[in-house]
PDB file of C-alpha atoms in Angstrom:
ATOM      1  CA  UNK L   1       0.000   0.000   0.000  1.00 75.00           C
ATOM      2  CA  UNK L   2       2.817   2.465   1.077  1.00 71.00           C
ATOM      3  CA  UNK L   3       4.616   1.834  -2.453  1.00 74.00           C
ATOM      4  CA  UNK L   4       1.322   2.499  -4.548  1.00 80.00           C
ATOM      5  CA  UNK L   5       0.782   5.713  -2.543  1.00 76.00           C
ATOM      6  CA  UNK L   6       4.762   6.636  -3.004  1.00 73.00           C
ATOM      7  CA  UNK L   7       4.589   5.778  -6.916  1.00 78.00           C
ATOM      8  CA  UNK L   8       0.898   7.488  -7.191  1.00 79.00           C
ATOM      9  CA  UNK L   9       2.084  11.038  -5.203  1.00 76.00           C
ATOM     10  CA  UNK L  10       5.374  10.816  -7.717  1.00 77.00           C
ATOM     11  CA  UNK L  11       3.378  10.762 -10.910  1.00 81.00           C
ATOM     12  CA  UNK L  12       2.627  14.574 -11.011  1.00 80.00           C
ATOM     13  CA  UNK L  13       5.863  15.773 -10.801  1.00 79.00           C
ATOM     14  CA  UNK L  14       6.625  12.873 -13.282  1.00 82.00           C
ATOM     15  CA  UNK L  15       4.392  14.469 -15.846  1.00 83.00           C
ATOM     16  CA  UNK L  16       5.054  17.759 -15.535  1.00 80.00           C
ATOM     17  CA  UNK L  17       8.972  16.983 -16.130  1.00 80.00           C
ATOM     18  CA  UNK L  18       7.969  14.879 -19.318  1.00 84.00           C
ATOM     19  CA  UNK L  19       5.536  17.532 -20.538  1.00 83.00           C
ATOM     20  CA  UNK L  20       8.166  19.934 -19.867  1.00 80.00           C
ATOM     21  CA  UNK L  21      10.924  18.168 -21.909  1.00 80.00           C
ATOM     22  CA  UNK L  22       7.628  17.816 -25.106  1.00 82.00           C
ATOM     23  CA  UNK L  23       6.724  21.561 -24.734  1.00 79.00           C
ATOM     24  CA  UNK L  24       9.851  23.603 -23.502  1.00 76.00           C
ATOM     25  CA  UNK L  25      12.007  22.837 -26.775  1.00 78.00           C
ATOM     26  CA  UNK L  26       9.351  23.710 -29.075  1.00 75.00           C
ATOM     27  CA  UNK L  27      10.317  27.067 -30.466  1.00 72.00           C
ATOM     28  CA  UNK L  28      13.411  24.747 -31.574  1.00 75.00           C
ATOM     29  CA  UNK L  29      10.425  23.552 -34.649  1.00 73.00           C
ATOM     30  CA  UNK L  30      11.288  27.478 -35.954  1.00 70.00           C
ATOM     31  CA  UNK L  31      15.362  27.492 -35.761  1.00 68.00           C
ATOM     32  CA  UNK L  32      17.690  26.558 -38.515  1.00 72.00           C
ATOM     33  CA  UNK L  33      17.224  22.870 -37.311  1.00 75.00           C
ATOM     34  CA  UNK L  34      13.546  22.929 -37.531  1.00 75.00           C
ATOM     35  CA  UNK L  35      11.953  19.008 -36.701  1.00 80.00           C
ATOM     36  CA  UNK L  36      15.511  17.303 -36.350  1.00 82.00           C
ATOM     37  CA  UNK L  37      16.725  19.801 -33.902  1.00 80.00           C
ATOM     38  CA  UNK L  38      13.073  19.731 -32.052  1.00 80.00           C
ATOM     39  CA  UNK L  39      13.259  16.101 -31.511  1.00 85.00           C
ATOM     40  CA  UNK L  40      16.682  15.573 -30.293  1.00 85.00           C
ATOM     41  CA  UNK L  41      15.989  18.141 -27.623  1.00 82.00           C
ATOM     42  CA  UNK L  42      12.689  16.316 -26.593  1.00 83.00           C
ATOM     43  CA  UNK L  43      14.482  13.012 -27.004  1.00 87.00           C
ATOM     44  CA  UNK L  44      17.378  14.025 -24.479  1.00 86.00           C
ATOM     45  CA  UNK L  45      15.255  15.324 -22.188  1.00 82.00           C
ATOM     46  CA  UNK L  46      12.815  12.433 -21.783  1.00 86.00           C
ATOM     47  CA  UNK L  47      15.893  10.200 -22.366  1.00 89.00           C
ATOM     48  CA  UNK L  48      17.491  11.306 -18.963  1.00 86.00           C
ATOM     49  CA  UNK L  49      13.976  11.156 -17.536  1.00 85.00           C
ATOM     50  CA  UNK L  50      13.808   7.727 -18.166  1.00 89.00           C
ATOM     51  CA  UNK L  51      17.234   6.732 -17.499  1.00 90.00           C
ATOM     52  CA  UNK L  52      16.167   8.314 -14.281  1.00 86.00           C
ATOM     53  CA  UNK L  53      13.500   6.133 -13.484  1.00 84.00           C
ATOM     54  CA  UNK L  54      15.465   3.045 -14.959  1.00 88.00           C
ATOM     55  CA  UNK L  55      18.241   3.747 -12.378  1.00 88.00           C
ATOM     56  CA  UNK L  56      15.897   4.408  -9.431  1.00 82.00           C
ATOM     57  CA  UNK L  57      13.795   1.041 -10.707  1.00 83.00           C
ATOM     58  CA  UNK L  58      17.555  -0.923 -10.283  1.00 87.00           C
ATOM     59  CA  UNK L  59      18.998   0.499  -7.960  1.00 84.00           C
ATOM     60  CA  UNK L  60      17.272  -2.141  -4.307  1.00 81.00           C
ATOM     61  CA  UNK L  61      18.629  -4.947  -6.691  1.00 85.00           C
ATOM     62  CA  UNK L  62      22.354  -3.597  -6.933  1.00 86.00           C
ATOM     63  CA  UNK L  63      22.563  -2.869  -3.814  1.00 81.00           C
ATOM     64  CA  UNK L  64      21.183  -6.156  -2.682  1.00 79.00           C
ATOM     65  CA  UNK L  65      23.791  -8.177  -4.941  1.00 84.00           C
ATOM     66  CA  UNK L  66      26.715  -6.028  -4.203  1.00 85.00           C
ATOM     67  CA  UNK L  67      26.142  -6.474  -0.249  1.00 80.00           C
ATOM     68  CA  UNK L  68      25.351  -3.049   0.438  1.00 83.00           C
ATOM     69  CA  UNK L  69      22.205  -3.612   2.026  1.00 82.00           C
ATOM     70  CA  UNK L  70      23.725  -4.472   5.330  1.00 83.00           C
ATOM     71  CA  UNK L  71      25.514  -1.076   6.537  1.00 87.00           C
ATOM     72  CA  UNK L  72      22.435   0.456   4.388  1.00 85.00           C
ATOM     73  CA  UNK L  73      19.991  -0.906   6.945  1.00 86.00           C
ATOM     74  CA  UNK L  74      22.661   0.022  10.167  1.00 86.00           C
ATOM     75  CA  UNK L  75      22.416   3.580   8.913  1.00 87.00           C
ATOM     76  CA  UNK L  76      18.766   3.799   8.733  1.00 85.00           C
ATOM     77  CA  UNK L  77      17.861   2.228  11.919  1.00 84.00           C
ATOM     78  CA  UNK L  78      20.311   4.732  13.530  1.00 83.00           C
ATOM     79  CA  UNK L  79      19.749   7.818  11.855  1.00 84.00           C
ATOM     80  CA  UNK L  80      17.733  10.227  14.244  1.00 82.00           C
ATOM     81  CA  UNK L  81      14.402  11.256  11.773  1.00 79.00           C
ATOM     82  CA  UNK L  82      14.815   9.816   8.359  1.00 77.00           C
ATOM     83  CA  UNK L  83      15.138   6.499   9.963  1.00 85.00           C
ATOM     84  CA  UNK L  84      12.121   6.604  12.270  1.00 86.00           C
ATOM     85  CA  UNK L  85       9.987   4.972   9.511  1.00 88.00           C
ATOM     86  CA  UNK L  86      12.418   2.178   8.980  1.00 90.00           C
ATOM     87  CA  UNK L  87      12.883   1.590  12.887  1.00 91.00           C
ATOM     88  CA  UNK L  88       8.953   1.267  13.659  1.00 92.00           C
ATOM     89  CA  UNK L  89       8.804  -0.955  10.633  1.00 92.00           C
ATOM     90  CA  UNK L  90      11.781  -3.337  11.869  1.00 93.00           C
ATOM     91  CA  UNK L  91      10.492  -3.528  15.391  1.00 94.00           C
ATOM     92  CA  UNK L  92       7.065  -4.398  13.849  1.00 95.00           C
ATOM     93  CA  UNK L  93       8.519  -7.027  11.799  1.00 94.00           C
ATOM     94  CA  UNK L  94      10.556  -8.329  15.178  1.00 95.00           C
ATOM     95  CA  UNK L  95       7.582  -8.497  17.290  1.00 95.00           C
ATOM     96  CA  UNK L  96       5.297 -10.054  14.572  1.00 95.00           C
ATOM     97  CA  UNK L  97       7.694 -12.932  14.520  1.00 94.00           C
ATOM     98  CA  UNK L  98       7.797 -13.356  17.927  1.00 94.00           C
ATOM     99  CA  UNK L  99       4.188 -13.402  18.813  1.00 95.00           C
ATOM    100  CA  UNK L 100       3.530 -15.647  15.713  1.00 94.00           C
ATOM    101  CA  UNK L 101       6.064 -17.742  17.339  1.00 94.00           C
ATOM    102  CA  UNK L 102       4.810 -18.347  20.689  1.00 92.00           C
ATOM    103  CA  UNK L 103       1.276 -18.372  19.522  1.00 92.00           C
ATOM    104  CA  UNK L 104       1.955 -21.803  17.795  1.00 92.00           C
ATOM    105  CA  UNK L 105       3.361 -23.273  20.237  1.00 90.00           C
ATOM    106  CA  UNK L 106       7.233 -23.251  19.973  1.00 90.00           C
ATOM    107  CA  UNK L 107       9.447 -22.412  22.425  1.00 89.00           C
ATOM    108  CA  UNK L 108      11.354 -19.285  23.537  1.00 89.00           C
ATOM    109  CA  UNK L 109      14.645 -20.482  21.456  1.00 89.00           C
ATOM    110  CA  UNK L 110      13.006 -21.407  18.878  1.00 92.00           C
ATOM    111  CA  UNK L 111      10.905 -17.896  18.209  1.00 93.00           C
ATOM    112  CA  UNK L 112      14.306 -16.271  18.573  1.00 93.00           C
ATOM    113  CA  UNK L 113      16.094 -18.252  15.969  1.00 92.00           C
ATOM    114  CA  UNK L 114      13.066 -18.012  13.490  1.00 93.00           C
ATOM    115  CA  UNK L 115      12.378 -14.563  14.062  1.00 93.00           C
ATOM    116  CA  UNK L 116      15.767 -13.731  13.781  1.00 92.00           C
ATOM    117  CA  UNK L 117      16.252 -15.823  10.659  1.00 91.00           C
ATOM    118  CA  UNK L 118      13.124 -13.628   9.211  1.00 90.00           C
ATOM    119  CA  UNK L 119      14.542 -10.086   9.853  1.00 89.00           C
ATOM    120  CA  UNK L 120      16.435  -8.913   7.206  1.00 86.00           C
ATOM    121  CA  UNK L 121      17.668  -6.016   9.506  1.00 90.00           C
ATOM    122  CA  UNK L 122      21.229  -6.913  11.167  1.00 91.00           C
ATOM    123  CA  UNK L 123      20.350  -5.197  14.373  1.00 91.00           C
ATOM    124  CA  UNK L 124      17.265  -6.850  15.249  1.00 92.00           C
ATOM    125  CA  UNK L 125      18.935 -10.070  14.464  1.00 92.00           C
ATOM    126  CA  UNK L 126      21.341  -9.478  16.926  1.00 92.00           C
ATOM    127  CA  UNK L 127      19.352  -8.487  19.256  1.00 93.00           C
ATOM    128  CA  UNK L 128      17.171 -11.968  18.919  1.00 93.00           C
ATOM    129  CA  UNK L 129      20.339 -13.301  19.228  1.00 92.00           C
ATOM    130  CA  UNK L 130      21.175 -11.352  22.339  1.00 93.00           C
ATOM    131  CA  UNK L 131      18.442 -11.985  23.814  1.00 93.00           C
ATOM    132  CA  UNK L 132      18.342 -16.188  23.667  1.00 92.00           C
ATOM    133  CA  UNK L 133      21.948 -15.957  25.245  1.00 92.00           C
ATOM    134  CA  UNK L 134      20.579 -13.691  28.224  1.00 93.00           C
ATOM    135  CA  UNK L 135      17.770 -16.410  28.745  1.00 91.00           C
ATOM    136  CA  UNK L 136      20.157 -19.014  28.724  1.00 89.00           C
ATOM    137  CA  UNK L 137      21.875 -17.444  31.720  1.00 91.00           C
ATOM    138  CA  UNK L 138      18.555 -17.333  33.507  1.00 88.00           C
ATOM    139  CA  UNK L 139      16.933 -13.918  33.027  1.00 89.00           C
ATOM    140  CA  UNK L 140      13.427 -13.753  32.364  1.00 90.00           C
ATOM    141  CA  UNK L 141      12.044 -12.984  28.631  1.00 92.00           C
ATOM    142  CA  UNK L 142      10.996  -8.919  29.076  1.00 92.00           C
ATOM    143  CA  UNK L 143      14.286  -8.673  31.207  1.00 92.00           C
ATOM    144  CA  UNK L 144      16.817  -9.765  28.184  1.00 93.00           C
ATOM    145  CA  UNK L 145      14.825  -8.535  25.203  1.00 92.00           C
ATOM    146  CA  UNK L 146      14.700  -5.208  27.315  1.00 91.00           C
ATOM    147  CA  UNK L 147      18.813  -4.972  27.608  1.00 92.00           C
ATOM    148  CA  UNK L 148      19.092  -4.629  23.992  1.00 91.00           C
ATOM    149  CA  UNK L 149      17.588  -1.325  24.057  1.00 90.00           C
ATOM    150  CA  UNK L 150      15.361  -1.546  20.821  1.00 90.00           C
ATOM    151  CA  UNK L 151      12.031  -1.167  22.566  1.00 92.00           C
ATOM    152  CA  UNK L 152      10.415   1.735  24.505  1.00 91.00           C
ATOM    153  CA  UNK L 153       9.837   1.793  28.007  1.00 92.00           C
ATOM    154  CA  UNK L 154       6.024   1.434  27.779  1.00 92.00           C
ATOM    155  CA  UNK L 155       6.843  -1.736  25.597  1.00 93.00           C
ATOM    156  CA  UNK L 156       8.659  -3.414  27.850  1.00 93.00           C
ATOM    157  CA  UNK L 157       6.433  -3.089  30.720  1.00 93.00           C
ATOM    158  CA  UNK L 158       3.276  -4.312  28.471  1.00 94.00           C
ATOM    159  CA  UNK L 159       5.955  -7.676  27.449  1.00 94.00           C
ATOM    160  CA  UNK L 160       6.920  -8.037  31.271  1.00 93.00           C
ATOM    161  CA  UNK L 161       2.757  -7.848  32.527  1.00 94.00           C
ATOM    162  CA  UNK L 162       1.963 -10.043  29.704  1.00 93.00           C
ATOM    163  CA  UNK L 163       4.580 -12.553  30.479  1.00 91.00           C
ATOM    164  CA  UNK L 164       3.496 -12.508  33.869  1.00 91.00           C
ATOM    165  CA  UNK L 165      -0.253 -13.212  32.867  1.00 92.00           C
ATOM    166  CA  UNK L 166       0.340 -15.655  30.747  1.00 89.00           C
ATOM    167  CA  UNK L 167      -0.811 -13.427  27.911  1.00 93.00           C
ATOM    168  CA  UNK L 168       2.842 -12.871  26.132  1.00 92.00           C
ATOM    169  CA  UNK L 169       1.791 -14.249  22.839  1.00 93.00           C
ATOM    170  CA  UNK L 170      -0.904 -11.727  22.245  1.00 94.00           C
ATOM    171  CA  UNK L 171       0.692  -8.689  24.102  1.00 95.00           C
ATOM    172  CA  UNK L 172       3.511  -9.224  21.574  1.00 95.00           C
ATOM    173  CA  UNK L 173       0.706  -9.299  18.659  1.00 95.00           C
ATOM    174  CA  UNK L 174      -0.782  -5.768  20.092  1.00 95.00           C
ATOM    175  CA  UNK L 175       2.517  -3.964  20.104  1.00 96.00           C
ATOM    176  CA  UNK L 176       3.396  -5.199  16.785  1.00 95.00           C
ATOM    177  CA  UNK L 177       0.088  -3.766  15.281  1.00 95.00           C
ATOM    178  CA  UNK L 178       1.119  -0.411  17.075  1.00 95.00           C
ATOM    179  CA  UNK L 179       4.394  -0.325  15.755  1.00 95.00           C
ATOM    180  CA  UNK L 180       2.796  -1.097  12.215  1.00 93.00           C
ATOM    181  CA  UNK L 181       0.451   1.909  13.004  1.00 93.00           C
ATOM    182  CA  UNK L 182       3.439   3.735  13.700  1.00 93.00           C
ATOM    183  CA  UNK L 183       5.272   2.987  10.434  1.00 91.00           C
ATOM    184  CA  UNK L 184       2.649   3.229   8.399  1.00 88.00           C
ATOM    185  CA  UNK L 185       1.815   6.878   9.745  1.00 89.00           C
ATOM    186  CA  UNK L 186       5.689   8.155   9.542  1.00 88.00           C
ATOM    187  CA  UNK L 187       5.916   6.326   6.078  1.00 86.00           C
ATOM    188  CA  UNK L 188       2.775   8.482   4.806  1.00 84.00           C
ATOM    189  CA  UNK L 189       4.691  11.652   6.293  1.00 85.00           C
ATOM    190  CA  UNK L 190       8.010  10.713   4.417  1.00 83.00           C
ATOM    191  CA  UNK L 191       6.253  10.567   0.933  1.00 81.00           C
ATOM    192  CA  UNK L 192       4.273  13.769   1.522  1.00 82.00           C
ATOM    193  CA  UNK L 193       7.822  15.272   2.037  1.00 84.00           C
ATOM    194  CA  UNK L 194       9.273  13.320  -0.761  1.00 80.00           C
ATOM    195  CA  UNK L 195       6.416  14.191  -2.909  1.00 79.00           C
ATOM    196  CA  UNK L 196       6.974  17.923  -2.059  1.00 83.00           C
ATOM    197  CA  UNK L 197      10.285  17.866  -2.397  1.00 83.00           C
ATOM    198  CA  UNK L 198       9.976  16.310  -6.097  1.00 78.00           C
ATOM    199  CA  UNK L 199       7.295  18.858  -6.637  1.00 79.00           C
ATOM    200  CA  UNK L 200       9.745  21.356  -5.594  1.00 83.00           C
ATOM    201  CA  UNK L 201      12.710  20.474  -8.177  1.00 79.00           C
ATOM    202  CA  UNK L 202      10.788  19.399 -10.989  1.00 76.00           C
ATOM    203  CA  UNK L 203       9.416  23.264 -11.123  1.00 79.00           C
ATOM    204  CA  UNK L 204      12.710  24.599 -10.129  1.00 81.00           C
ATOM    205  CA  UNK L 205      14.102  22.487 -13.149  1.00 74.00           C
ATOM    206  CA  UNK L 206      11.068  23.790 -15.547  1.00 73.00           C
ATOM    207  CA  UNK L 207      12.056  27.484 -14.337  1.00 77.00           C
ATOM    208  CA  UNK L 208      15.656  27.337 -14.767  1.00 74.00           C
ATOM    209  CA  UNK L 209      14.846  26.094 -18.753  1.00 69.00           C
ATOM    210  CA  UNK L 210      12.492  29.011 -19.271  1.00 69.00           C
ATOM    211  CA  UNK L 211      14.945  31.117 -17.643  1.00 70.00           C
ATOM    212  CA  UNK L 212      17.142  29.901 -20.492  1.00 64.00           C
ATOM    213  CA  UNK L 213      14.872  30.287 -23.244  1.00 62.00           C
ATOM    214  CA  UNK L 214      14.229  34.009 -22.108  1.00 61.00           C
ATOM    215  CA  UNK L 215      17.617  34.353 -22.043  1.00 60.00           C
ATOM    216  CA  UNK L 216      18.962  33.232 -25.405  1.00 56.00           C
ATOM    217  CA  UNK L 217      15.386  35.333 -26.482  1.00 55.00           C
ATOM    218  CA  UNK L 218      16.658  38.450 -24.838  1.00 56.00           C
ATOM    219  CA  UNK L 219      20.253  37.835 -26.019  1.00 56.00           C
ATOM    220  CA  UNK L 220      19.077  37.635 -29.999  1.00 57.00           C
ATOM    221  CA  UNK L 221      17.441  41.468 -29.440  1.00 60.00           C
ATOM    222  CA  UNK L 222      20.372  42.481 -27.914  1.00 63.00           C
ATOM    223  CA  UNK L 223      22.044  41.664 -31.137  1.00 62.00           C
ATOM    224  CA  UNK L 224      19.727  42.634 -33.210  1.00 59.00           C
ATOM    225  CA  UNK L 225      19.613  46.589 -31.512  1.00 66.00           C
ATOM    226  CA  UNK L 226      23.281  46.596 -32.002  1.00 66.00           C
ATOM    227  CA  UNK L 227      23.509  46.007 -35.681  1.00 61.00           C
ATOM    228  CA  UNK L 228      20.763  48.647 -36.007  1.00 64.00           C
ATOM    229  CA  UNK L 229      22.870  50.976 -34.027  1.00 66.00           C
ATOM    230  CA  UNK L 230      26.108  50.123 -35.796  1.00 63.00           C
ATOM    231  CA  UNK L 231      24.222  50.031 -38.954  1.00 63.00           C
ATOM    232  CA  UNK L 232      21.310  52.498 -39.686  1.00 67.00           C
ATOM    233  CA  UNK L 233      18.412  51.925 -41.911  1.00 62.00           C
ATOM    234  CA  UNK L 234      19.614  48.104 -41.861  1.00 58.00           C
ATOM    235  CA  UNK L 235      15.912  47.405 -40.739  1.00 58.00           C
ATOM    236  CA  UNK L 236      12.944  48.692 -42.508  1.00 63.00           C
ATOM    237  CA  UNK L 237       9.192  48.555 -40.827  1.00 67.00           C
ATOM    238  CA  UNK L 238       7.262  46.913 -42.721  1.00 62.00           C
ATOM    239  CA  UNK L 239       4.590  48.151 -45.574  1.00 65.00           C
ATOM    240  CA  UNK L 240       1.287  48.496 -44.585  1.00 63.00           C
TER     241      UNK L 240
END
């Protein structure tokens, strides 16, 4: 849902940089080049607009396949406000596992190392990890999940009440569906900024070519005023 929403908000400024590369080079149709000259303005424009788009398509699979994705995901989960979105989505992901765990029956070792095997993030991994090697030295389950730090404080007081009813399975299922609230809310903000953003350069970009064309406009009367000046008479009005 989050990527149709992202892809939707992004067509606008989309179409207003292809309709600007179409329209922009049109008074091209009346130079020296005429059609030829016309279309291999259009044609670079929309070219880099879709090599663009091409590169942005590619670019999760290169990074996947060249091992990137790793330190990638340690940046985001660290970085203070551009990685909020990621972090709620990770600790979603973590607690999903682990109440789907428990709630079919397995046992605390087990959740760990499946959950942990799900989680594509390294952190949360580790902290799976972590946590199976505190319970082996006999702490209780909120106690060593709680010493790696990823949770809140309110979080880890709902896992230590629930493990003390006898309820941990579905306490772990209600904090998940928060954190996916969470992530889905800060994901919506991120693509309203993106969207702006995108907005923002893709009219910046149209300006800065009519800028140009005003320009080069502006220059060509320059020229033309001088030779009148250095020439007189050179240019007759025209005959009723």
């Amino acid at each position: 849902d989050l990527r149709r929403r992202a892809i939707h908000a992004a067509a606008y400024p989309v179409f207003l940089l292809a309709a600007a590369c179409v329209l922009l080079p049109l008074p091209t149709l009346f130079g020296p080049c005429g059609t030829a000259g016309y279309l291999a303005e259009a044609g670079k424009g929309l070219g880099l607009l879709v090599l663009g788009g091409a590169v942005l398509a590619a670019l999760p699979r290169v990074v996947a396949r060249t091992g990137l994705d790793v330190p990638l995901r340690r940046i985001a989960f660290a970085v203070p406000v551009l990685g909020w979105p990621y972090r709620s989505g990770v600790l979603a992901d973590m607690l999903h596992g682990m109440s789907a765990g428990f709630a079919a029956g397995l046992g605390v070792h087990d959740t760990l190392s499946m959950t942990a095997r799900s989680l594509r993030d390294p952190r949360a991994a580790a902290a799976c990890a972590a946590t199976a090697a505190r319970l082996e030295q006999g702490a209780e389950f909120a106690v060593a999940l709680g010493a790696t730090g990823l949770l809140p404080e309110h979080a880890m007081l709902a896992i230590a009440a629930g493990e003390r009813s006898g309820t941990l399975a579905d306490t772990l299922a209600d904090l998940a569906d928060e954190f996916g609230r969470i992530h889905a809310d800060r994901m919506a903000w991120l693509v309203r900024a993106g969207t702006t953003l995108l907005l923002l350069a893709a009219m910046a970009m149209v300006a800065v070519r009519i800028i140009g064309a005003a320009s080069g406009l502006f220059g060509e009367l320059e020229t033309l005023e001088q030779l009148e000046r250095e020439v007189p008479g050179l240019f007759q009005p025209l005959p009723k």
